[in-house]
Short mmCIF file of C-alpha atoms in Angstrom, two decimals:
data_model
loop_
_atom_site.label_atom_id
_atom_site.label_comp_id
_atom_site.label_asym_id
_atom_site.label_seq_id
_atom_site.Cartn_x
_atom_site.Cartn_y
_atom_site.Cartn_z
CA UNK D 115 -3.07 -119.06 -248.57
CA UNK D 116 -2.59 -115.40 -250.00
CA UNK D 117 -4.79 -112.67 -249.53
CA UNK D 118 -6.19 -112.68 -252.63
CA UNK D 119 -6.79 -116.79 -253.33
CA UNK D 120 -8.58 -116.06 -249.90
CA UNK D 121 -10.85 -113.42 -251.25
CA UNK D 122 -11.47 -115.56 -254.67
CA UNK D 123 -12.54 -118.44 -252.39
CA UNK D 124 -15.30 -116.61 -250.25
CA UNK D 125 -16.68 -115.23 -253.79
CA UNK D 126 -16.80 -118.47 -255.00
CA UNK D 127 -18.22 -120.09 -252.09
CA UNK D 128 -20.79 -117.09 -250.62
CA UNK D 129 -21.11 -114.54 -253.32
CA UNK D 130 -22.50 -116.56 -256.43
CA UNK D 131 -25.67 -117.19 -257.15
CA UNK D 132 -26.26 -121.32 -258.00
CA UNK D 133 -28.74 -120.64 -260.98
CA UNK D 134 -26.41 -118.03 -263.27
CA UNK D 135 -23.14 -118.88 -261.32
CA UNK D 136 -22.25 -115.23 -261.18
CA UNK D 137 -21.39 -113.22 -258.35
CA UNK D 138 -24.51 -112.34 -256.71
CA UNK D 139 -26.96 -108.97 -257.68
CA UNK D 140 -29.49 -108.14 -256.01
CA UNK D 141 -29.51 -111.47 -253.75
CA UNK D 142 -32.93 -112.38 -252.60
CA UNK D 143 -33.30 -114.68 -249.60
CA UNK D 144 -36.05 -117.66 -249.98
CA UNK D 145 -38.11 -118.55 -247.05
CA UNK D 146 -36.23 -122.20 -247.44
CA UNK D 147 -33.11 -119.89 -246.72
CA UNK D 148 -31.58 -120.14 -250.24
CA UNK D 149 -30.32 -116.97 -251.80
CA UNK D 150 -30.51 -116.13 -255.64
CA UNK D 151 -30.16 -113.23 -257.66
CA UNK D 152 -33.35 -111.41 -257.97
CA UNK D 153 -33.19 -111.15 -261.66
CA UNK D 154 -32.37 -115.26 -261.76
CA UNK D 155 -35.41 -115.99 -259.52
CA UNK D 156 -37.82 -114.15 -261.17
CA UNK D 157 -36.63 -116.04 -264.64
CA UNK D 158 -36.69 -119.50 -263.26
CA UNK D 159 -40.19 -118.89 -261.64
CA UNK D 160 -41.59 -117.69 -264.84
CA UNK D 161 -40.51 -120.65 -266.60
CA UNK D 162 -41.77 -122.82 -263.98
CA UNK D 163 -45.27 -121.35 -263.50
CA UNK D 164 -45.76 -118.99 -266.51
CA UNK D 165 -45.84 -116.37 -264.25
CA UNK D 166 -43.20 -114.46 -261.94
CA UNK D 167 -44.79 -111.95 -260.33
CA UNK D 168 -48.42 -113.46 -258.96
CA UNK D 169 -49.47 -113.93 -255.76
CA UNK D 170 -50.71 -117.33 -254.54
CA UNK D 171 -48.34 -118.75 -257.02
CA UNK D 172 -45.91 -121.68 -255.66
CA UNK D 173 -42.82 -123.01 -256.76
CA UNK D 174 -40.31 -125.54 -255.72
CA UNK D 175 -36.86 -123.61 -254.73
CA UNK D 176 -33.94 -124.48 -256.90
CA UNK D 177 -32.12 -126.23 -254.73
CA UNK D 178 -33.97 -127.93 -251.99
CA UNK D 179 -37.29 -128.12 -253.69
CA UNK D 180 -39.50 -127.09 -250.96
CA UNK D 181 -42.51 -125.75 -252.11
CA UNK D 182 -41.71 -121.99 -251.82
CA UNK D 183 -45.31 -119.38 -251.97
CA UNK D 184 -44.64 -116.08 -253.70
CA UNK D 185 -45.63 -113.41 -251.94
CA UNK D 186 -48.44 -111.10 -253.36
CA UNK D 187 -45.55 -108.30 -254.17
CA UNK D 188 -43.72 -110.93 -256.66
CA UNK D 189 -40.01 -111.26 -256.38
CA UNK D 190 -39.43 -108.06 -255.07
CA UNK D 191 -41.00 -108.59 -251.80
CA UNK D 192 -38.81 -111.33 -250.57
CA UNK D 193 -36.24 -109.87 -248.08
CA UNK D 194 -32.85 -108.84 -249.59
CA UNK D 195 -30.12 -111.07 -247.96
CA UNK D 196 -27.92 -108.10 -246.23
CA UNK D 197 -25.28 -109.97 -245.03
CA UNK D 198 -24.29 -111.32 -248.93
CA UNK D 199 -24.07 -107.17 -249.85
CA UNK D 200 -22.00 -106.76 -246.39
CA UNK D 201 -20.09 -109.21 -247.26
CA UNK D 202 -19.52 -108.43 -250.97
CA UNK D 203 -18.52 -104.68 -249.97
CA UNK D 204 -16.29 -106.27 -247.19
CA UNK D 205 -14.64 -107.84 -249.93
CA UNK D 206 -14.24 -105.35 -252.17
CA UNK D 207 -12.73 -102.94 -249.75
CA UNK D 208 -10.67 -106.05 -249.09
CA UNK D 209 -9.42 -106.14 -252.49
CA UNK D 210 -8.80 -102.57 -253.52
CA UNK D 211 -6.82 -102.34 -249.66
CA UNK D 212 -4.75 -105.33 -250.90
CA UNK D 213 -3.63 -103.74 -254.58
CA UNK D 214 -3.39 -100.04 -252.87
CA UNK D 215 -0.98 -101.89 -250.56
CA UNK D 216 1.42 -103.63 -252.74
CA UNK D 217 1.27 -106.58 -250.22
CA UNK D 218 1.38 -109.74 -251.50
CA UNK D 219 1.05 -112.80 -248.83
CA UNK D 220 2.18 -111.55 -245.51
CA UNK D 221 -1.89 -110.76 -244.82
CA UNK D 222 -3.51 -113.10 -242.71
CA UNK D 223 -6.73 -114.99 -244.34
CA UNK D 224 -10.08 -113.15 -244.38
CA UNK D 225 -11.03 -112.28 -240.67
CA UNK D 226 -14.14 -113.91 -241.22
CA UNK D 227 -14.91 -113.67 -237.31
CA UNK D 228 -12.87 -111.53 -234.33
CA UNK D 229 -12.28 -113.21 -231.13
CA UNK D 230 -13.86 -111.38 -227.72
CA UNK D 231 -11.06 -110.76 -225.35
CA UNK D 232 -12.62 -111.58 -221.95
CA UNK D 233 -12.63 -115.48 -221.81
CA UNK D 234 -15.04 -118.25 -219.19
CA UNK D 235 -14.88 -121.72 -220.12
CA UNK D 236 -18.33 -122.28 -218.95
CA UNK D 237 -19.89 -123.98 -221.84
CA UNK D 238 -18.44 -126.15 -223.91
CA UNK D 239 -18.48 -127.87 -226.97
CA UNK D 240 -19.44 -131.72 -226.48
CA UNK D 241 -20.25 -133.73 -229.45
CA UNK D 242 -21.74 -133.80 -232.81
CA UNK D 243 -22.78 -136.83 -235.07
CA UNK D 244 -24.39 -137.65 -238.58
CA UNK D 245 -22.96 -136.65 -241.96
CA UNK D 246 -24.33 -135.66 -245.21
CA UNK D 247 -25.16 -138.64 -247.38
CA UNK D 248 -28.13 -139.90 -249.23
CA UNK D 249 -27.47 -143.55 -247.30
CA UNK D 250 -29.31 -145.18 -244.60
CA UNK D 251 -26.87 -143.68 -241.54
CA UNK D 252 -26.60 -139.93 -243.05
CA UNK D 253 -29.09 -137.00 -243.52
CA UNK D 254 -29.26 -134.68 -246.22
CA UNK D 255 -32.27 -131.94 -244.90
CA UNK D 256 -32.96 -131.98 -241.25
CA UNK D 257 -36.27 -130.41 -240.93
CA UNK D 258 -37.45 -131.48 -237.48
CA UNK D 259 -35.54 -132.32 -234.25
CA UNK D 260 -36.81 -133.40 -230.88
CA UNK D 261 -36.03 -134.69 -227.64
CA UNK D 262 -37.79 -137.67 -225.46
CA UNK D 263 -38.24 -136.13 -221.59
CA UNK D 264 -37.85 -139.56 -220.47
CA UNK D 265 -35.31 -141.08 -222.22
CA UNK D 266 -33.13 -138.55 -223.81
CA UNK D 267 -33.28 -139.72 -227.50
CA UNK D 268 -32.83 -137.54 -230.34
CA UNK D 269 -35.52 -137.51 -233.06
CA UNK D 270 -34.35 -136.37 -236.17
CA UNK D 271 -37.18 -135.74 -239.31
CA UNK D 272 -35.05 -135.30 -242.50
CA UNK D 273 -37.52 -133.90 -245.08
CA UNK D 274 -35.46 -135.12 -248.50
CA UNK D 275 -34.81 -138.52 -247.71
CA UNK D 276 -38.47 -138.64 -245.59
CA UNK D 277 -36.43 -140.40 -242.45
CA UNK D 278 -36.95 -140.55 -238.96
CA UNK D 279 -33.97 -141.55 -236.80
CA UNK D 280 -34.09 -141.84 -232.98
CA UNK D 281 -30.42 -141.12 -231.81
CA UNK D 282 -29.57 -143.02 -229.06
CA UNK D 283 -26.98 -141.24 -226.56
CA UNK D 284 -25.09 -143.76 -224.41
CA UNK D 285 -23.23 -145.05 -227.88
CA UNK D 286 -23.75 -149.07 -226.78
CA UNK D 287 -27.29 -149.43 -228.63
CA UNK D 288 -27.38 -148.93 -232.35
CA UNK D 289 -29.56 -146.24 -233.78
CA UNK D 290 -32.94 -146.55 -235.10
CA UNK D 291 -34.05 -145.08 -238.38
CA UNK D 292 -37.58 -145.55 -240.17
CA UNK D 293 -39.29 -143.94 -243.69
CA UNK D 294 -42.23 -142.71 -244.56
CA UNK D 295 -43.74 -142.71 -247.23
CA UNK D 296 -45.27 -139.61 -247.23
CA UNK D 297 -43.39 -136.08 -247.25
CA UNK D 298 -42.40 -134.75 -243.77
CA UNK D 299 -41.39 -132.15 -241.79
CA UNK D 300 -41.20 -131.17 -238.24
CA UNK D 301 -41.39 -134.07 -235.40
CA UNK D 302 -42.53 -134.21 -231.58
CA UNK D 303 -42.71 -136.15 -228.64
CA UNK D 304 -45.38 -136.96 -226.41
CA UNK D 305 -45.51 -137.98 -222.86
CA UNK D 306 -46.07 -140.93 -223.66
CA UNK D 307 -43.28 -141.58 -226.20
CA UNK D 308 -44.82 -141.62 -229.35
CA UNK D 309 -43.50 -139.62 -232.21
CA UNK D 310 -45.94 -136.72 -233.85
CA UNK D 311 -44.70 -135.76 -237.57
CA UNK D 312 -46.27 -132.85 -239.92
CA UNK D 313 -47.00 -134.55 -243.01
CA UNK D 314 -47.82 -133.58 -246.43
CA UNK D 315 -48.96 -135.34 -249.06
CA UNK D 316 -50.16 -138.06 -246.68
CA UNK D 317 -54.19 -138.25 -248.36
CA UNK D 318 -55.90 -136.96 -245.18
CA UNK D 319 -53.79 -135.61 -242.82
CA UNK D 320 -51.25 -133.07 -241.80
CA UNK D 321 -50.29 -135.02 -238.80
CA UNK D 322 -48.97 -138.82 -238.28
CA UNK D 323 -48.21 -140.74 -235.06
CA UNK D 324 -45.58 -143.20 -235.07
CA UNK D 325 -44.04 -145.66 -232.41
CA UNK D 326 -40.35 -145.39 -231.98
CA UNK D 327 -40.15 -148.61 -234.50
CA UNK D 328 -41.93 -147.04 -236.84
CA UNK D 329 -44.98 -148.35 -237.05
CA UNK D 330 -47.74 -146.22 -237.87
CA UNK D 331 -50.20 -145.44 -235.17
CA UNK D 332 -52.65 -143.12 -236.36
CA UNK D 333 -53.10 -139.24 -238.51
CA UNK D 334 -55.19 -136.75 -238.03
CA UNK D 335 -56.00 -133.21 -239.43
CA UNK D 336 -57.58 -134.19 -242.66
CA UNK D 337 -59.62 -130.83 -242.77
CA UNK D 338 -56.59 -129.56 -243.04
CA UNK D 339 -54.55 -131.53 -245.18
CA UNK D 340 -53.67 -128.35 -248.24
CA UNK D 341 -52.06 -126.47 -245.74
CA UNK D 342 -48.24 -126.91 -246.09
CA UNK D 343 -48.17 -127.60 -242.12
CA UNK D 344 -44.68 -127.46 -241.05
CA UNK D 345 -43.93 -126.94 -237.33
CA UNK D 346 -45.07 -129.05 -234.66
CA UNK D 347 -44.77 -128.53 -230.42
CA UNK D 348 -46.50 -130.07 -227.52
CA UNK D 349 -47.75 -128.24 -224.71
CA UNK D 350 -47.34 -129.22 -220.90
CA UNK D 351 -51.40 -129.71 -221.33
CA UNK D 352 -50.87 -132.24 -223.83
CA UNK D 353 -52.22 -129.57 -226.74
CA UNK D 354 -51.01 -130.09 -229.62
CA UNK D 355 -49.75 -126.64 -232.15
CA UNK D 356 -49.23 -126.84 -236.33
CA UNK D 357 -47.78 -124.03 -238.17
CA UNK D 358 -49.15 -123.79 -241.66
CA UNK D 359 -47.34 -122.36 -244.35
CA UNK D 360 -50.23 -122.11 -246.64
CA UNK D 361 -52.54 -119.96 -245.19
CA UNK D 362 -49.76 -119.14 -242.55
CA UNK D 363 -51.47 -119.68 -239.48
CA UNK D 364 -51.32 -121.48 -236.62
CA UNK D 365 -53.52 -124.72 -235.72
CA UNK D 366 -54.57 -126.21 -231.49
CA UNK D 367 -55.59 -129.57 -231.58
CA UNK D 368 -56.63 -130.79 -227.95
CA UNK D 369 -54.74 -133.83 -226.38
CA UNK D 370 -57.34 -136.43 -228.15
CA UNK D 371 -55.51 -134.48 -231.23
CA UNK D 372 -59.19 -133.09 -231.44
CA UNK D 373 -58.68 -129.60 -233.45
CA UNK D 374 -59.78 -126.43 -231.50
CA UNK D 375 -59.25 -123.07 -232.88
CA UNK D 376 -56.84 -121.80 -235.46
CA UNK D 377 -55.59 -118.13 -235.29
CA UNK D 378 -53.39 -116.11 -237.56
CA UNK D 379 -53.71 -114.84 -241.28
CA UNK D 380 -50.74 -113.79 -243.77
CA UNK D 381 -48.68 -110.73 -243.41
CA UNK D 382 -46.49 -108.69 -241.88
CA UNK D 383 -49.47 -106.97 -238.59
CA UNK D 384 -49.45 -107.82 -235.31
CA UNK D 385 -52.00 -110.72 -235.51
CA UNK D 386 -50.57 -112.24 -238.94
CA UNK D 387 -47.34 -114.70 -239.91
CA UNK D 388 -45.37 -114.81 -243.50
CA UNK D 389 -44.12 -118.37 -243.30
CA UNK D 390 -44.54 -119.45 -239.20
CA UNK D 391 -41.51 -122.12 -239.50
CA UNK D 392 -41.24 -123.09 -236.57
CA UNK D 393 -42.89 -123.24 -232.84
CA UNK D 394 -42.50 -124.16 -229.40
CA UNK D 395 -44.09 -123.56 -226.03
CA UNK D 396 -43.03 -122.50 -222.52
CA UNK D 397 -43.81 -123.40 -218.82
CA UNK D 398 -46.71 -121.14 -218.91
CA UNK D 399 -48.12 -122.65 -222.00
CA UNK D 400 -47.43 -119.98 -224.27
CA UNK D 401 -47.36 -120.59 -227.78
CA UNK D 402 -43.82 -119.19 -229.52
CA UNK D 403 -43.47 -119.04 -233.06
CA UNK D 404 -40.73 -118.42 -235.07
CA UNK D 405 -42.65 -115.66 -237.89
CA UNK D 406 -39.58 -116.66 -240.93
CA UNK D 407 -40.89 -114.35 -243.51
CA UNK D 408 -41.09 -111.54 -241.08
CA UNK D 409 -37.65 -111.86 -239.49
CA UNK D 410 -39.24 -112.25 -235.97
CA UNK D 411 -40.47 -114.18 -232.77
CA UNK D 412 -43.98 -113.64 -231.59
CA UNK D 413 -45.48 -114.84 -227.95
CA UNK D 414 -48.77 -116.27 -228.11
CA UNK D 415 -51.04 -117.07 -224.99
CA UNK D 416 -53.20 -120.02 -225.03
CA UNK D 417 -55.93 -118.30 -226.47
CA UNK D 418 -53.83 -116.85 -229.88
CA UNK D 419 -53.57 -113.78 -228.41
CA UNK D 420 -50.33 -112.00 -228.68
CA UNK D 421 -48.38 -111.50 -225.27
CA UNK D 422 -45.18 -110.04 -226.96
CA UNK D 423 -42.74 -109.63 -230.12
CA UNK D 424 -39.21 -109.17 -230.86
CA UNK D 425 -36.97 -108.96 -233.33
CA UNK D 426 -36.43 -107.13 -236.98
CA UNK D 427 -34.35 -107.89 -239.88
CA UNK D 428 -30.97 -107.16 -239.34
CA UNK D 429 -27.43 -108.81 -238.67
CA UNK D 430 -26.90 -107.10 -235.14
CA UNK D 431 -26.78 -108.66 -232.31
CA UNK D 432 -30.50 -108.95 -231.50
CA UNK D 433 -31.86 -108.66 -235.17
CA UNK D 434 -32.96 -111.61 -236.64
CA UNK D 435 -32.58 -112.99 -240.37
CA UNK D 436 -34.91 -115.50 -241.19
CA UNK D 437 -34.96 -117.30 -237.85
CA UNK D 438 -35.94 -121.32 -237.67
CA UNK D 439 -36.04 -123.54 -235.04
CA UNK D 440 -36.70 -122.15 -232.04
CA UNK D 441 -37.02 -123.77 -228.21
CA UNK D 442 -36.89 -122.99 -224.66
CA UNK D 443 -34.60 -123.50 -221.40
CA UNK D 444 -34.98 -124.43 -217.64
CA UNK D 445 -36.02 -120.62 -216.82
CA UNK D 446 -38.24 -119.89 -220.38
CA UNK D 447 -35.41 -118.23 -222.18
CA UNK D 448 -35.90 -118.80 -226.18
CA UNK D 449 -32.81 -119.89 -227.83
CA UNK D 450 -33.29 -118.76 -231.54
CA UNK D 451 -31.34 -120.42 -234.56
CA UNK D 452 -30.94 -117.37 -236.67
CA UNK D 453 -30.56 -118.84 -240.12
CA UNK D 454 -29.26 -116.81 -242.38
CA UNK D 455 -27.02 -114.65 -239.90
CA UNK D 456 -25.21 -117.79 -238.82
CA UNK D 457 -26.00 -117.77 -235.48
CA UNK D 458 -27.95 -118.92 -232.40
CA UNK D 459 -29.32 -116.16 -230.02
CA UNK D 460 -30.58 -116.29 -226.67
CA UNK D 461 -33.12 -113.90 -225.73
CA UNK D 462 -35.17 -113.80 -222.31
CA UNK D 463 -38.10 -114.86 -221.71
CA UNK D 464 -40.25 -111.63 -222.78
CA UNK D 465 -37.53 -110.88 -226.04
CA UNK D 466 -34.69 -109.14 -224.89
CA UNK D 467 -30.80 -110.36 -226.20
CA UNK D 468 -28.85 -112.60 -223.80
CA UNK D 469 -26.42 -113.70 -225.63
CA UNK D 470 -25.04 -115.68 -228.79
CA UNK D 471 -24.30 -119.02 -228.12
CA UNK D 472 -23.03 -119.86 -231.26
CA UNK D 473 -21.85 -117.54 -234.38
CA UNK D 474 -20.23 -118.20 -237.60
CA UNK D 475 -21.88 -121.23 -238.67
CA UNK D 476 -20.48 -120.68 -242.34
CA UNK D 477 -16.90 -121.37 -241.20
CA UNK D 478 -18.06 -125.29 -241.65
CA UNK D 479 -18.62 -125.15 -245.11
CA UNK D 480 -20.31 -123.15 -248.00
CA UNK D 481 -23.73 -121.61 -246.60
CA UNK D 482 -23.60 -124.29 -243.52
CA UNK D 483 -26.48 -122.41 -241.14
CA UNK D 484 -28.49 -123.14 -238.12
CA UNK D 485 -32.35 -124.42 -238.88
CA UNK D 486 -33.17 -126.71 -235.85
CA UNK D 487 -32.70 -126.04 -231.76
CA UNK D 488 -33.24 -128.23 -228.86
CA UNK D 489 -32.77 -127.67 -224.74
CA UNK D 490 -32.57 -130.74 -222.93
CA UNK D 491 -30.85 -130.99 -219.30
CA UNK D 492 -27.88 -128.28 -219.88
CA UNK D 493 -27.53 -129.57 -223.33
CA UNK D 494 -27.90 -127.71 -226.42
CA UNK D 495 -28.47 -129.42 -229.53
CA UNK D 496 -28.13 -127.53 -233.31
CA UNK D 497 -28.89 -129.10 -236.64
CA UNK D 498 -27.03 -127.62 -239.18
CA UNK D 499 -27.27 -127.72 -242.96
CA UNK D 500 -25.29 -126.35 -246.20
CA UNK D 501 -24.23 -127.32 -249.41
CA UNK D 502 -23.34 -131.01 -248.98
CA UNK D 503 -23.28 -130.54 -245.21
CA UNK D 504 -25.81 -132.32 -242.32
CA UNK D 505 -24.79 -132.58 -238.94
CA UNK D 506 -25.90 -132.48 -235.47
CA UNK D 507 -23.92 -130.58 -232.68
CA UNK D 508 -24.17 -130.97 -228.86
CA UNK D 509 -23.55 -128.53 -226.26
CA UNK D 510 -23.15 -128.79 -222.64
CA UNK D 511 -25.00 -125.22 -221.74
CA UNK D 512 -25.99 -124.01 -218.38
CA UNK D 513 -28.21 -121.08 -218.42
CA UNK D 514 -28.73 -120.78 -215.17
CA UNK D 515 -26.77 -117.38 -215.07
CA UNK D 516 -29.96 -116.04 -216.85
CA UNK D 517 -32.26 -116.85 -214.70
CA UNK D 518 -32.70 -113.46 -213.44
CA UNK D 519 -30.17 -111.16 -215.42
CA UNK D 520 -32.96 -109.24 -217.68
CA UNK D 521 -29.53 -108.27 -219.88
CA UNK D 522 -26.02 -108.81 -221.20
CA UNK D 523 -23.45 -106.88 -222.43
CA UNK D 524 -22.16 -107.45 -226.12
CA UNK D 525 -19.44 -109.93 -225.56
CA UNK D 526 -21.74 -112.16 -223.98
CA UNK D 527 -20.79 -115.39 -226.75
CA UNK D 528 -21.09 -118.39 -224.89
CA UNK D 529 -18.74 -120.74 -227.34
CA UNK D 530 -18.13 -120.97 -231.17
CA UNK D 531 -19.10 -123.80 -233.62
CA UNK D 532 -15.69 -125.78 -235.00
CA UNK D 533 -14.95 -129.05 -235.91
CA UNK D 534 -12.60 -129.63 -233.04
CA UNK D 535 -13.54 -132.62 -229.93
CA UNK D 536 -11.38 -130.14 -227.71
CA UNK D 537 -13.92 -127.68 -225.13
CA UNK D 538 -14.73 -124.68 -227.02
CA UNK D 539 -14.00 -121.27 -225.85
CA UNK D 540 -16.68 -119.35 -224.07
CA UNK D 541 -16.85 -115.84 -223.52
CA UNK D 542 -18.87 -113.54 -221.25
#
């Protein structure tokens, strides 16, 4: 492929907006992790609500229809997407290099990624199942991913086709897949091995509990059922934690799924969230939460108070870009899927970079990003969605290296996503 079908494809594929199919200007990121051109937004959100620029006003995203809430700046406070103007000027530079040069072929394709020199095979890439399709045995969203302590299954929550499926490892026993029929989100296990589910549109409840065969056990919350609750973790006391996107805060219900205390209010201070995705908790109990809208990770303790933050919008290594799923190691360290940079990042436990585990998620396919992260004995497991893409990816990962190294230097990327059943490279 010549240099400049290359460059025609990436435009094509990263650099124009869905709504006016135009190369992007002034690309806004959604909280859903959707990009559009400011301009385009603002249009399609004043024909949908009458209004563009109010807060409090919602509106279904474009594309994968999750109820999106403008923020009380309009349009113009959601977060320009950085890495679509890097890239466009990348390109550009590209271009005008190409016709200053006369070249026409002998150029490799667009170095979308360089290779670290230094090379350790000590992760590698293991497996990866599911497929985007709107049957019974693909997914089109995955929202929510989880792992059973005991057994090792995989619960998947896929929020457009309102599935759960429980994965089944060892490859003899068929998988098992159930609907709801309510909207969902997020999922969780309990000791126990019942499934928990954030729910919307339920009647009274932001929370359901299923058995693994489906069957509905019981739902709770219904105080709270307006919220938007999205995220969903269990603590090693049983307590149960629900991000809402609503009023962006963060709801502890006790073990009897009793509530206790919610803390957290909307914006960008030390004590308030713009659109808590995600959560988790550590060996300690703390409460992590992946703050979306404010392109970083906050530590809670038990109580809601904050312990520590990290993270600011940004591409580097160590900035975050609307980060999603979010969980925990052995040793506490927080692996981070970093949406819309493409990436998974390791940080230690109290925020600073380790490494990052996996980069470049857009080689799959057009806008194919990380949303959903799981740990489970030396196994990491990514979700990852994009146009027409859904997939689950498995690594074998020890972290144990980390257990005391506070740092690591830059070329500290453990392997590389790729569609290839060969070990991945790792890099250190």
């Amino acid at each position: 492929m010549t240099a400049p079908n290359v460059v025609e494809q990436i435009e094509d594929t990263f650099l124009s907006c869905s709504i006016c199919l135009q190369c992007y200007n002034q690309p806004k990121a959604l909280p859903c992790l959707h990009t559009f051109c400011e301009g385009c937004i603002e249009d399609y959100i004043k024909k949908f609500t009458g209004n563009g620029n109010q807060g409090s006003v919602q509106f279904p995203c474009p594309i994968c229809r999750l109820e999106i809430t403008l923020p009380e700046g309009g349009v113009s406070a959601f977060p320009y997407n950085h890495l679509i103007t890097s890239l466009k000027d990348t390109i550009l530079s590209s271009s005008q290099s190409q016709n200053q040069s006369g070249s026409k072929g002998d150029r490799p394709d667009f170095p979308l990624t360089d290779r670290p020199t230094s090379k350790k095979s000590s992760l590698t890439f293991s497996q990866r199942f599911g497929q985007f399709d709107s049957g019974p045995e693909g997914f089109v969203n995955i929202s929510g991913l989880a792992v059973c302590p005991k057994t090792g299954r995989i619960i998947i929550a896929d929020c457009s086709k309102n599935t759960i499926t429980i994965y089944i490892p060892d490859g003899d026993t068929k998988n098992v897949s159930f609907k709801c029929d309510c909207s969902i989100r997020d999922v969780a296990v309990t000791k126990a091995g019942s499934i928990l589910v954030t729910v919307s549109r339920s009647g009274n409840a932001i929370l359901r509990e299923y058995t693994t065969d489906g069957r509905l056990i019981a739902q709770y919350g219904d105080v709270y059922k307006s919220e938007n609750p999205f995220g969903i973790a269990i603590s090693k006391r049983e307590r149960i934690i629900v991000s809402s996107l609503q009023r962006n805060r963060i709801h502890i219900f006790t073990d009897r799924k009793k509530h206790a205390f919610s803390f957290g209010t909307g914006g960008e201070n030390l004590e308030q969230f713009l659109f808590p995705y995600y959560i988790t908790t550590n060996s300690k109990n703390d409460i992590i939460v992946s703050d979306s809208g404010n392109h970083r990770i906050k530590i809670h303790k038990t109580d809601g108070s904050i312990r520590c933050m990290f993270g600011s919008q940004g591409s580097a290594l160590g900035s975050l870009f609307y980060p999603m799923g979010i969980c925990v190691d052995d040793y506490d360290n927080i692996f981070v899927a970093d949406a819309n940079n493409y990436r998974v990042q390791l940080f230690s436990p109290k925020g600073e970079f380790l490494a990052c585990p996996v980069q470049n998620t857009f080689q799959l396919g057009i806008d194919v990003k990380p949303v959903c992260v799981a740990y489970t004995k030396n196994q990491l497991i990514v979700s990852l969605r994009g146009t027409r893409f859904s997939e689950i990816q498995i690594y074998d990962c020890d972290t144990a290296k980390f257990k005391t190294r506070p740092k690591a230097c830059c070329s500290c990327c453990f392997f590389r996503v790729g569609h290839t059943d060969e070990p991945l490279e790792a890099w250190s």
